[in-house]
Tab-separated table of C-alpha atoms in Angstrom:
chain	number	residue	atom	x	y	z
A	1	UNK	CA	23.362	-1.272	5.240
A	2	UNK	CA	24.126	-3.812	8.157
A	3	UNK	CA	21.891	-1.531	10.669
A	4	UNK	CA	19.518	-2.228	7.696
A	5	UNK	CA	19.999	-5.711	7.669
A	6	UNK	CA	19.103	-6.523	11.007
A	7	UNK	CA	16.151	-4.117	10.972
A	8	UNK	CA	14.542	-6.328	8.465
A	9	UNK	CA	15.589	-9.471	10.279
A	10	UNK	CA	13.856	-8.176	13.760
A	11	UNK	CA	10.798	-6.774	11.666
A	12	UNK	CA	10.660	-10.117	9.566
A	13	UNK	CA	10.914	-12.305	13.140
A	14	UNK	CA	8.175	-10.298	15.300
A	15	UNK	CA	5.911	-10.155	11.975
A	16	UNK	CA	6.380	-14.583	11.610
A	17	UNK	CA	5.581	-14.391	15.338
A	18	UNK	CA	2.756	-12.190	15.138
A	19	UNK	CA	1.255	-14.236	12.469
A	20	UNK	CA	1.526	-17.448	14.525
A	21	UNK	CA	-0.527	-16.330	17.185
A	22	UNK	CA	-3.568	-14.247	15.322
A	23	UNK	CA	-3.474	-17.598	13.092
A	24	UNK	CA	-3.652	-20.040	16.268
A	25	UNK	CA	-5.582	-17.716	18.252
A	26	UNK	CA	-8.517	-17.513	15.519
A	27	UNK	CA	-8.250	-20.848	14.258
A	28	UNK	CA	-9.143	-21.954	18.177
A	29	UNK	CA	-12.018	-19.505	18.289
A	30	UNK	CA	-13.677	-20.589	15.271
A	31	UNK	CA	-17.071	-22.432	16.501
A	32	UNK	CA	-17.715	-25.993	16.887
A	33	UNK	CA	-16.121	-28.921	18.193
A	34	UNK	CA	-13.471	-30.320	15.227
A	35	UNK	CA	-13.540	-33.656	16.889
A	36	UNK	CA	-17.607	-33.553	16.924
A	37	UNK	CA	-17.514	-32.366	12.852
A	38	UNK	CA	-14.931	-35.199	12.361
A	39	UNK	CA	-16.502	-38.291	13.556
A	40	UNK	CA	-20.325	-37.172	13.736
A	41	UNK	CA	-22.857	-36.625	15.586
A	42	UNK	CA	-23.274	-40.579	16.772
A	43	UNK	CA	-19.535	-40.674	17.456
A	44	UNK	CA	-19.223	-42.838	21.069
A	45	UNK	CA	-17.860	-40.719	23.707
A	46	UNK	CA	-15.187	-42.680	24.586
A	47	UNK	CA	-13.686	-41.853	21.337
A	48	UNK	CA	-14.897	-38.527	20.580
A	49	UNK	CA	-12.679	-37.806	24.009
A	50	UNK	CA	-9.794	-39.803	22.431
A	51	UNK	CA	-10.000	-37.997	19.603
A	52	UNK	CA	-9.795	-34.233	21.603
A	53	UNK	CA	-7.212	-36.119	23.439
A	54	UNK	CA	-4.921	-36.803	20.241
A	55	UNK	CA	-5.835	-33.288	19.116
A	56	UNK	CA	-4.770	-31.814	22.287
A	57	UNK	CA	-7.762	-29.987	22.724
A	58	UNK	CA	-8.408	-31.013	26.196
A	59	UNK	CA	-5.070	-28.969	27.045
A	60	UNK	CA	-5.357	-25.179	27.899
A	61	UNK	CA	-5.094	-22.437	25.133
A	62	UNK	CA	-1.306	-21.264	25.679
A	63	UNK	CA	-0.559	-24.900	25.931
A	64	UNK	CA	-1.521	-26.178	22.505
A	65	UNK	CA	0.478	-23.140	21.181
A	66	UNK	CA	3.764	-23.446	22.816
A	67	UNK	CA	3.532	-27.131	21.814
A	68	UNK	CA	2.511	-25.914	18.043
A	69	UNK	CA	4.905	-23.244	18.007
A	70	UNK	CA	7.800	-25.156	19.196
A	71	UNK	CA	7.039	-28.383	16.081
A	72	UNK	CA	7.024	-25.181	13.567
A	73	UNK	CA	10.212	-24.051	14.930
A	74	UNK	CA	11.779	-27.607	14.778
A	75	UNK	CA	10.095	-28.138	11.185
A	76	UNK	CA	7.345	-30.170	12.331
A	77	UNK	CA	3.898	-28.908	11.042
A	78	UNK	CA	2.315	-32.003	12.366
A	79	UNK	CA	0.423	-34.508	11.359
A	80	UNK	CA	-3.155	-34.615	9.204
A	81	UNK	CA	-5.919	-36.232	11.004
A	82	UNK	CA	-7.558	-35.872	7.680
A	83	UNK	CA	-4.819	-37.505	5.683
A	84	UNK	CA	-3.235	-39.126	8.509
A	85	UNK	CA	-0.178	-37.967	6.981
A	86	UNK	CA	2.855	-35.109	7.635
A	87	UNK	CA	1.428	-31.668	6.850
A	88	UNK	CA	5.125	-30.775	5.810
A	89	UNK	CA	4.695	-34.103	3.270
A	90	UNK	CA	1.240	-33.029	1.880
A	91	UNK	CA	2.523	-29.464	1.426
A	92	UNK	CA	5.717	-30.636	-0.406
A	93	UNK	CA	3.091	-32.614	-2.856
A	94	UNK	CA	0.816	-29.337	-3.258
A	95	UNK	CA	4.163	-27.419	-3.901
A	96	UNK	CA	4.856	-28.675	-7.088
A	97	UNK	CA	1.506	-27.510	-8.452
A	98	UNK	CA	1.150	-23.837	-6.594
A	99	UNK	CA	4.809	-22.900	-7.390
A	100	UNK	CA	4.979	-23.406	-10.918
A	101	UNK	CA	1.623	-21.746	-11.146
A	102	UNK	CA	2.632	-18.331	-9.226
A	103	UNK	CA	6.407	-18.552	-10.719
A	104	UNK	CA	3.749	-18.981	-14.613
A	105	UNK	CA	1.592	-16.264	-13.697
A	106	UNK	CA	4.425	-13.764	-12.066
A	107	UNK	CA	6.800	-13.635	-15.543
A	108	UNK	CA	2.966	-13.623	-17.674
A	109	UNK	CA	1.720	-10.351	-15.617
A	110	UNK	CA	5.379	-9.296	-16.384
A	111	UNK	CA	5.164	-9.266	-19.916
A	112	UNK	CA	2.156	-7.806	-20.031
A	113	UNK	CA	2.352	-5.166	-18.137
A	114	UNK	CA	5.897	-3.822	-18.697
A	115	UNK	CA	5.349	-3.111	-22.892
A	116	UNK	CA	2.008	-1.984	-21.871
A	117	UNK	CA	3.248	0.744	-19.341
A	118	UNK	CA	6.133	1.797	-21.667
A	119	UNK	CA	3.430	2.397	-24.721
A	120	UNK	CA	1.175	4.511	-22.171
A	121	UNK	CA	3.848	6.643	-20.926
A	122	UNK	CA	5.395	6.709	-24.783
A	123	UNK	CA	1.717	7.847	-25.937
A	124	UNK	CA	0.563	9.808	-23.608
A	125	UNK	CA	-2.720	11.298	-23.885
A	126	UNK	CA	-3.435	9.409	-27.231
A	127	UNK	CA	-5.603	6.403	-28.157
A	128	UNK	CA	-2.755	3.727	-27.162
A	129	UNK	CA	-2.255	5.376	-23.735
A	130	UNK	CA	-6.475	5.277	-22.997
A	131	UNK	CA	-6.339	1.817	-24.357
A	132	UNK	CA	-4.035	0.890	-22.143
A	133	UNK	CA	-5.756	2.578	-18.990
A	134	UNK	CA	-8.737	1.074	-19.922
A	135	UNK	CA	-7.381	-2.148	-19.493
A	136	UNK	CA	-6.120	-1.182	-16.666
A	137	UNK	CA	-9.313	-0.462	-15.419
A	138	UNK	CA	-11.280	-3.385	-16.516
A	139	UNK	CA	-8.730	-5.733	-14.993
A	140	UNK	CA	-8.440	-4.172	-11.709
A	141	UNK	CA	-12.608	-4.400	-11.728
A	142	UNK	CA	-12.628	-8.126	-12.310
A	143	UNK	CA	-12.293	-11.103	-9.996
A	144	UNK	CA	-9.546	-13.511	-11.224
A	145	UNK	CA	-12.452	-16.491	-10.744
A	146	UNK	CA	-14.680	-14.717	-12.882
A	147	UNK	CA	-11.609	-14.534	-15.077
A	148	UNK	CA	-10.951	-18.322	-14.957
A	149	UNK	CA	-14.717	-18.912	-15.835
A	150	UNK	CA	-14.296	-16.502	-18.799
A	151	UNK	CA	-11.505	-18.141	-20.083
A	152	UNK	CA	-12.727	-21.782	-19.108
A	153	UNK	CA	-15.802	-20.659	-21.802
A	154	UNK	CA	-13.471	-19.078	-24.103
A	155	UNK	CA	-10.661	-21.287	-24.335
A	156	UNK	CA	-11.579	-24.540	-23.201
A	157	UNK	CA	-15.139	-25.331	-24.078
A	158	UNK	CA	-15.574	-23.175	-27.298
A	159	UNK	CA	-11.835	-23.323	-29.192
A	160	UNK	CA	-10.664	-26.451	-27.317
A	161	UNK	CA	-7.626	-25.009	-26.734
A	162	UNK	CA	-6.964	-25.622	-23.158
A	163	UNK	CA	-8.167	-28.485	-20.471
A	164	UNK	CA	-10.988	-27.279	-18.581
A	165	UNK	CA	-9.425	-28.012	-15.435
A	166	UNK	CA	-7.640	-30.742	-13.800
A	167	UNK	CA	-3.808	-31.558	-13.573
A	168	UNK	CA	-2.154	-34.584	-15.096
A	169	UNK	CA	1.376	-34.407	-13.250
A	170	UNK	CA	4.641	-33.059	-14.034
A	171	UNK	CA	5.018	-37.565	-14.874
A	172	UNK	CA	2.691	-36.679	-17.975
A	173	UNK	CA	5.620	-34.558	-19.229
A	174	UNK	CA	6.323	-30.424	-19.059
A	175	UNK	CA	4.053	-30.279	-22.077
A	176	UNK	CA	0.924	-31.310	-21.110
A	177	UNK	CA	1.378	-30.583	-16.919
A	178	UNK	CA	2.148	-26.496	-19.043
A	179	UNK	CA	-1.071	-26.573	-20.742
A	180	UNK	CA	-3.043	-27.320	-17.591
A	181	UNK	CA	-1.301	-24.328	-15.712
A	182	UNK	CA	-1.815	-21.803	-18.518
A	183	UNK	CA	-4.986	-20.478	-18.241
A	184	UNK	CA	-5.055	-20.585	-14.277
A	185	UNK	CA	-1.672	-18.421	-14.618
A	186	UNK	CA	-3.800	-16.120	-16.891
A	187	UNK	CA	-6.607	-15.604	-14.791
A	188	UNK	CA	-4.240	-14.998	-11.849
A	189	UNK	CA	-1.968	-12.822	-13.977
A	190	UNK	CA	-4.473	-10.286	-15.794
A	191	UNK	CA	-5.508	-8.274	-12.290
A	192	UNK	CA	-1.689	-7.969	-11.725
A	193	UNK	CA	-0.668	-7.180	-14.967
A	194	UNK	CA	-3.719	-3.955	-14.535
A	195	UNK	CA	-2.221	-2.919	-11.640
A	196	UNK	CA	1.542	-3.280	-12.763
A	197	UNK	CA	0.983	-1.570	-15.952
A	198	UNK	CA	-0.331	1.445	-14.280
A	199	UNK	CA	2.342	1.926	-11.750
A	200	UNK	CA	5.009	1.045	-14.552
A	201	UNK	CA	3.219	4.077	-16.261
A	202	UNK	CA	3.553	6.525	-13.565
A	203	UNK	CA	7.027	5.663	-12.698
A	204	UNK	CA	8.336	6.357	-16.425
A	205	UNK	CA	6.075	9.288	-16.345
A	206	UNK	CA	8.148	10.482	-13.194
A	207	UNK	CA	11.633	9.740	-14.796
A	208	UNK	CA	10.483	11.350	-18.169
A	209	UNK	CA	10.817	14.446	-16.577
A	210	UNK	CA	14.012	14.429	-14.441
A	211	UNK	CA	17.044	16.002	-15.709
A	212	UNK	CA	19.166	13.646	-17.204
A	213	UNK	CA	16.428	12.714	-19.481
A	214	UNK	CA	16.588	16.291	-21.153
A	215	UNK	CA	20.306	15.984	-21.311
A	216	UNK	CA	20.031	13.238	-23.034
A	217	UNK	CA	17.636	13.893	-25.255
A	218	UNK	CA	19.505	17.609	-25.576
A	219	UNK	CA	22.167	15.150	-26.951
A	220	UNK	CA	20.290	13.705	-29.992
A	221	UNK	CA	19.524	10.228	-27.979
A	222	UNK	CA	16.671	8.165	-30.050
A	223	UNK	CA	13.139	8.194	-28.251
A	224	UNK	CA	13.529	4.391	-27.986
A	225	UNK	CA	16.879	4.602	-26.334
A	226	UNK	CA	15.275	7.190	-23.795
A	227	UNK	CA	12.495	5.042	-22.637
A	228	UNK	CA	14.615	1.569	-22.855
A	229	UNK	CA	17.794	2.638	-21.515
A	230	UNK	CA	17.397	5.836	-19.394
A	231	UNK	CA	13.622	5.815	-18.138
A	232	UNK	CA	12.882	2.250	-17.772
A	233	UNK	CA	16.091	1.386	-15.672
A	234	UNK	CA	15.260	4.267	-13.458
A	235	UNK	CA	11.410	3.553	-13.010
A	236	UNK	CA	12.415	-0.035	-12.181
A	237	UNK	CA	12.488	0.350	-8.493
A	238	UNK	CA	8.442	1.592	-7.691
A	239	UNK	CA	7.664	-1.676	-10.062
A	240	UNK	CA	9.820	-4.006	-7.948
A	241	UNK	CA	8.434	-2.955	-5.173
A	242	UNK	CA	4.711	-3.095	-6.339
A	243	UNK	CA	5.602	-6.720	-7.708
A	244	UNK	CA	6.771	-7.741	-4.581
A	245	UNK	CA	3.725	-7.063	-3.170
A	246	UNK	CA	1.685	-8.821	-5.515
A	247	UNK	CA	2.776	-11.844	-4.658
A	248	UNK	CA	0.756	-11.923	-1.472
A	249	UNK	CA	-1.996	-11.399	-3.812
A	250	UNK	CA	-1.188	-13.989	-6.122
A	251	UNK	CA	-1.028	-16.565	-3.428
A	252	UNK	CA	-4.277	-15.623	-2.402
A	253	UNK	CA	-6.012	-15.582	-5.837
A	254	UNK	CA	-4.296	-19.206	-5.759
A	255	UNK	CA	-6.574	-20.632	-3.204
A	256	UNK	CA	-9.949	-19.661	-5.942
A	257	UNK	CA	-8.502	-20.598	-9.211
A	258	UNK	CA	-7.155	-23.876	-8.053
A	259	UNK	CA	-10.885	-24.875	-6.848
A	260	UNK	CA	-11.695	-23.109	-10.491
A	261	UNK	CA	-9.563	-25.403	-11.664
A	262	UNK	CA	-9.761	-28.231	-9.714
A	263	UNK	CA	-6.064	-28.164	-9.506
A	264	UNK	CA	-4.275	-30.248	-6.260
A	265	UNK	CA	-2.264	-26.960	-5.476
A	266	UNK	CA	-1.871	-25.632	-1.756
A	267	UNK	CA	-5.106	-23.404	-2.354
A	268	UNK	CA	-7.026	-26.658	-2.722
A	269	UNK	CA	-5.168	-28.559	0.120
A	270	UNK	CA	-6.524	-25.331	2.299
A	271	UNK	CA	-9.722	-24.946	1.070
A	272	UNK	CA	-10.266	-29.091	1.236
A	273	UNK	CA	-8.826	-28.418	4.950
A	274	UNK	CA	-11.104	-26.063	5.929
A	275	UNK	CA	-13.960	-27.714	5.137
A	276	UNK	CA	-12.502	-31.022	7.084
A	277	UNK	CA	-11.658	-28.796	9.918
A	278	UNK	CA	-8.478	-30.309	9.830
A	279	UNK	CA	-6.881	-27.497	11.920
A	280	UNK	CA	-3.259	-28.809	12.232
A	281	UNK	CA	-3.351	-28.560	8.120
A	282	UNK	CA	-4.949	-25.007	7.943
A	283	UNK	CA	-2.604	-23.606	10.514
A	284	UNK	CA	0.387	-25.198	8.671
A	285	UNK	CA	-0.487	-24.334	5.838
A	286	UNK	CA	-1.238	-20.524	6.436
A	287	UNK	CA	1.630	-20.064	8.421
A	288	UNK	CA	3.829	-21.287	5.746
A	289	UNK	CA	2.075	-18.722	3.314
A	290	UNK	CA	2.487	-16.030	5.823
A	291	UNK	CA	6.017	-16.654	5.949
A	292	UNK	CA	6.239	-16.577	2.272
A	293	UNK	CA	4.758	-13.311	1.630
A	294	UNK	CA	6.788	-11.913	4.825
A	295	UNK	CA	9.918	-13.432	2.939
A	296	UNK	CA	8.983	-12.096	-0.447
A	297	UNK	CA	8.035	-8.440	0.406
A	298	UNK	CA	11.751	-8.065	3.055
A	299	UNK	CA	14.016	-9.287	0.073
A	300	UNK	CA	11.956	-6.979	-2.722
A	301	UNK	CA	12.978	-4.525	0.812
A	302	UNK	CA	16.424	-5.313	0.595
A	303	UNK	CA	17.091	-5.185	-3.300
A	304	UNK	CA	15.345	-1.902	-3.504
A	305	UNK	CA	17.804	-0.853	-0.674
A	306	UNK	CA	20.747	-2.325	-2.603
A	307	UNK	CA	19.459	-0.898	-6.235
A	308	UNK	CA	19.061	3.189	-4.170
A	309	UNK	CA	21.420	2.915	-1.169
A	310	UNK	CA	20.559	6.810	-1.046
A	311	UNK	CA	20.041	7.424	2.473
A	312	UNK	CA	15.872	8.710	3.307
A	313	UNK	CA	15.921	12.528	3.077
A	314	UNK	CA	15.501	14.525	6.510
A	315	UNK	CA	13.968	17.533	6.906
A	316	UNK	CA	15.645	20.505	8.129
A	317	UNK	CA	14.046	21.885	11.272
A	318	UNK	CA	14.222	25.726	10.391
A	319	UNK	CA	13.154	25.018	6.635
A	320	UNK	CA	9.591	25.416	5.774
């Protein structure tokens, strides 16, 4: 498990690394002159050169990145030229929007897609189980924007159930600063949940048919008891491992439904960046979700290791 352990921690360090250069490397190839964009076309020279000067982009290419590499290292994600501000501070701000709304949309793609996966593989081959592949289906098919927009017409501006879009701050209280995150967690958690339900399918499927399952249903064990407390336990690892990666993809539906939404999360902050060229804040900002999703998918790694420490099998040279 320790030779484990460090594999992870080299993979997980070269991957960061990686990440910081393809993100630096195509930020500075993008086209244009982010000074020129910034202050205009009728900007002086004098301070348009002032401005590439504070920007450091009158130094060479490896330059600027050993000098941006070593601030992320240290913390320091620099400083806005947009905001005029600490990335780190303006991410910290965008945090307590974007978490709450992955952490909201994580446990409601959960819920939905575990019962739903347990009736399919419970019904097999009836109306439930095509109900639930259907479903499946359909939510795999749809963009979580189009989603939003469905719901926004649904919820919002026909049963007045839900704000439209907009945040009012966790000072407003947990109630309201809930309401506003609800349907965005919705339209982020229905492809998910389509996804997870069929893979929560399969796996029980799988573990239906191993052999302790027929011993214990040999034994007189309830169908309930099967699925709840021999199949599900079993088909957990597959679904904690798909989950894990569908956190990259909920932080990447996050950038859309925030701008859906109009809600200040770090998808906004980005997409606000981009069109600032603010470049310090987009490479901050996509670093830090790189690291994220690198983080998320070695520890989902790492408890799958822990939950079937069962050594890979190896195949036997003269077997065929």
């Amino acid at each position: 498990m320790l030779a484990f352990l460090l594999r992870r921690l080299v993979s997980l360090t070269v991957t960061v690394w990686l990440a910081t250069i393809v993100v630096f490397t195509v930020l500075q190839l993008v086209p244009g002159d982010p000074a020129l964009l910034m202050l205009g076309i009728n900007a002086q020279p004098d301070t348009l050169a002032a401005l590439r000067s504070q920007m450091g982009l009158d130094q060479p290419i490896l330059t600027r990145y050993l000098h941006w590499a070593g601030g992320l290292a240290r913390g320091d994600l620099g400083v806005s030229l947009t905001y005029a501000r600490p990335v780190a501070d303006l991410v910290a701000e965008r945090l307590a929007v974007t978490l709450p709304l992955s952490l909201l949309s994580l446990v409601l793609s959960t819920m939905l897609a575990l019962p739903l996966g347990l009736l399919a593989a419970a019904r097999r081959g009836r109306g439930s189980d095509w109900a639930v592949l259907g479903f499946a289906q359909l939510g795999v098919s749809m963009p979580s924007f189009w989603i939003a927009i469905l719901l926004i017409l649904l919820f919002s501006l026909t049963l007045h159930w839900f704000p439209a879009g907009g945040f009012p701050g966790w000072s407003a209280g947990v109630g309201p600063a809930l309401q506003a995150l609800v349907l965005p967690a919705l339209a982020l958690a229905v492809p998910e949940a389509a996804i997870l339900a069929r893979v929560t399918r399969t796996a029980v499927l799988d573990t239906l048919g191993e052999d302790h399952i027929r011993t214990a249903r040999a034994k007189g064990v309830g169908r309930m008891a099967v699925l709840l407390r021999h199949a599900l336990p079993n088909a957990l690892i597959p679904v904690a491992t798909v989950l894990g990666l569908q956190i990259s993809f909920l932080v990447a539906g996050a950038v859309v439904v925030e701008n859906v939404f109009t809600l200040p999360g770090l998808g906004r902050l980005l997409y606000q960046a981009i069109g600032q060229r603010d470049l310090i804040v987009v490479q901050g900002v996509v670093v830090l979700l790189a690291l994220f999703v690198v983080l998320v998918n070695a520890l989902v790694d790492i408890a799958c290791a822990l939950a079937d420490p069962r050594p890979p099998a190896t195949g036997n040279g003269g077997a065929s």
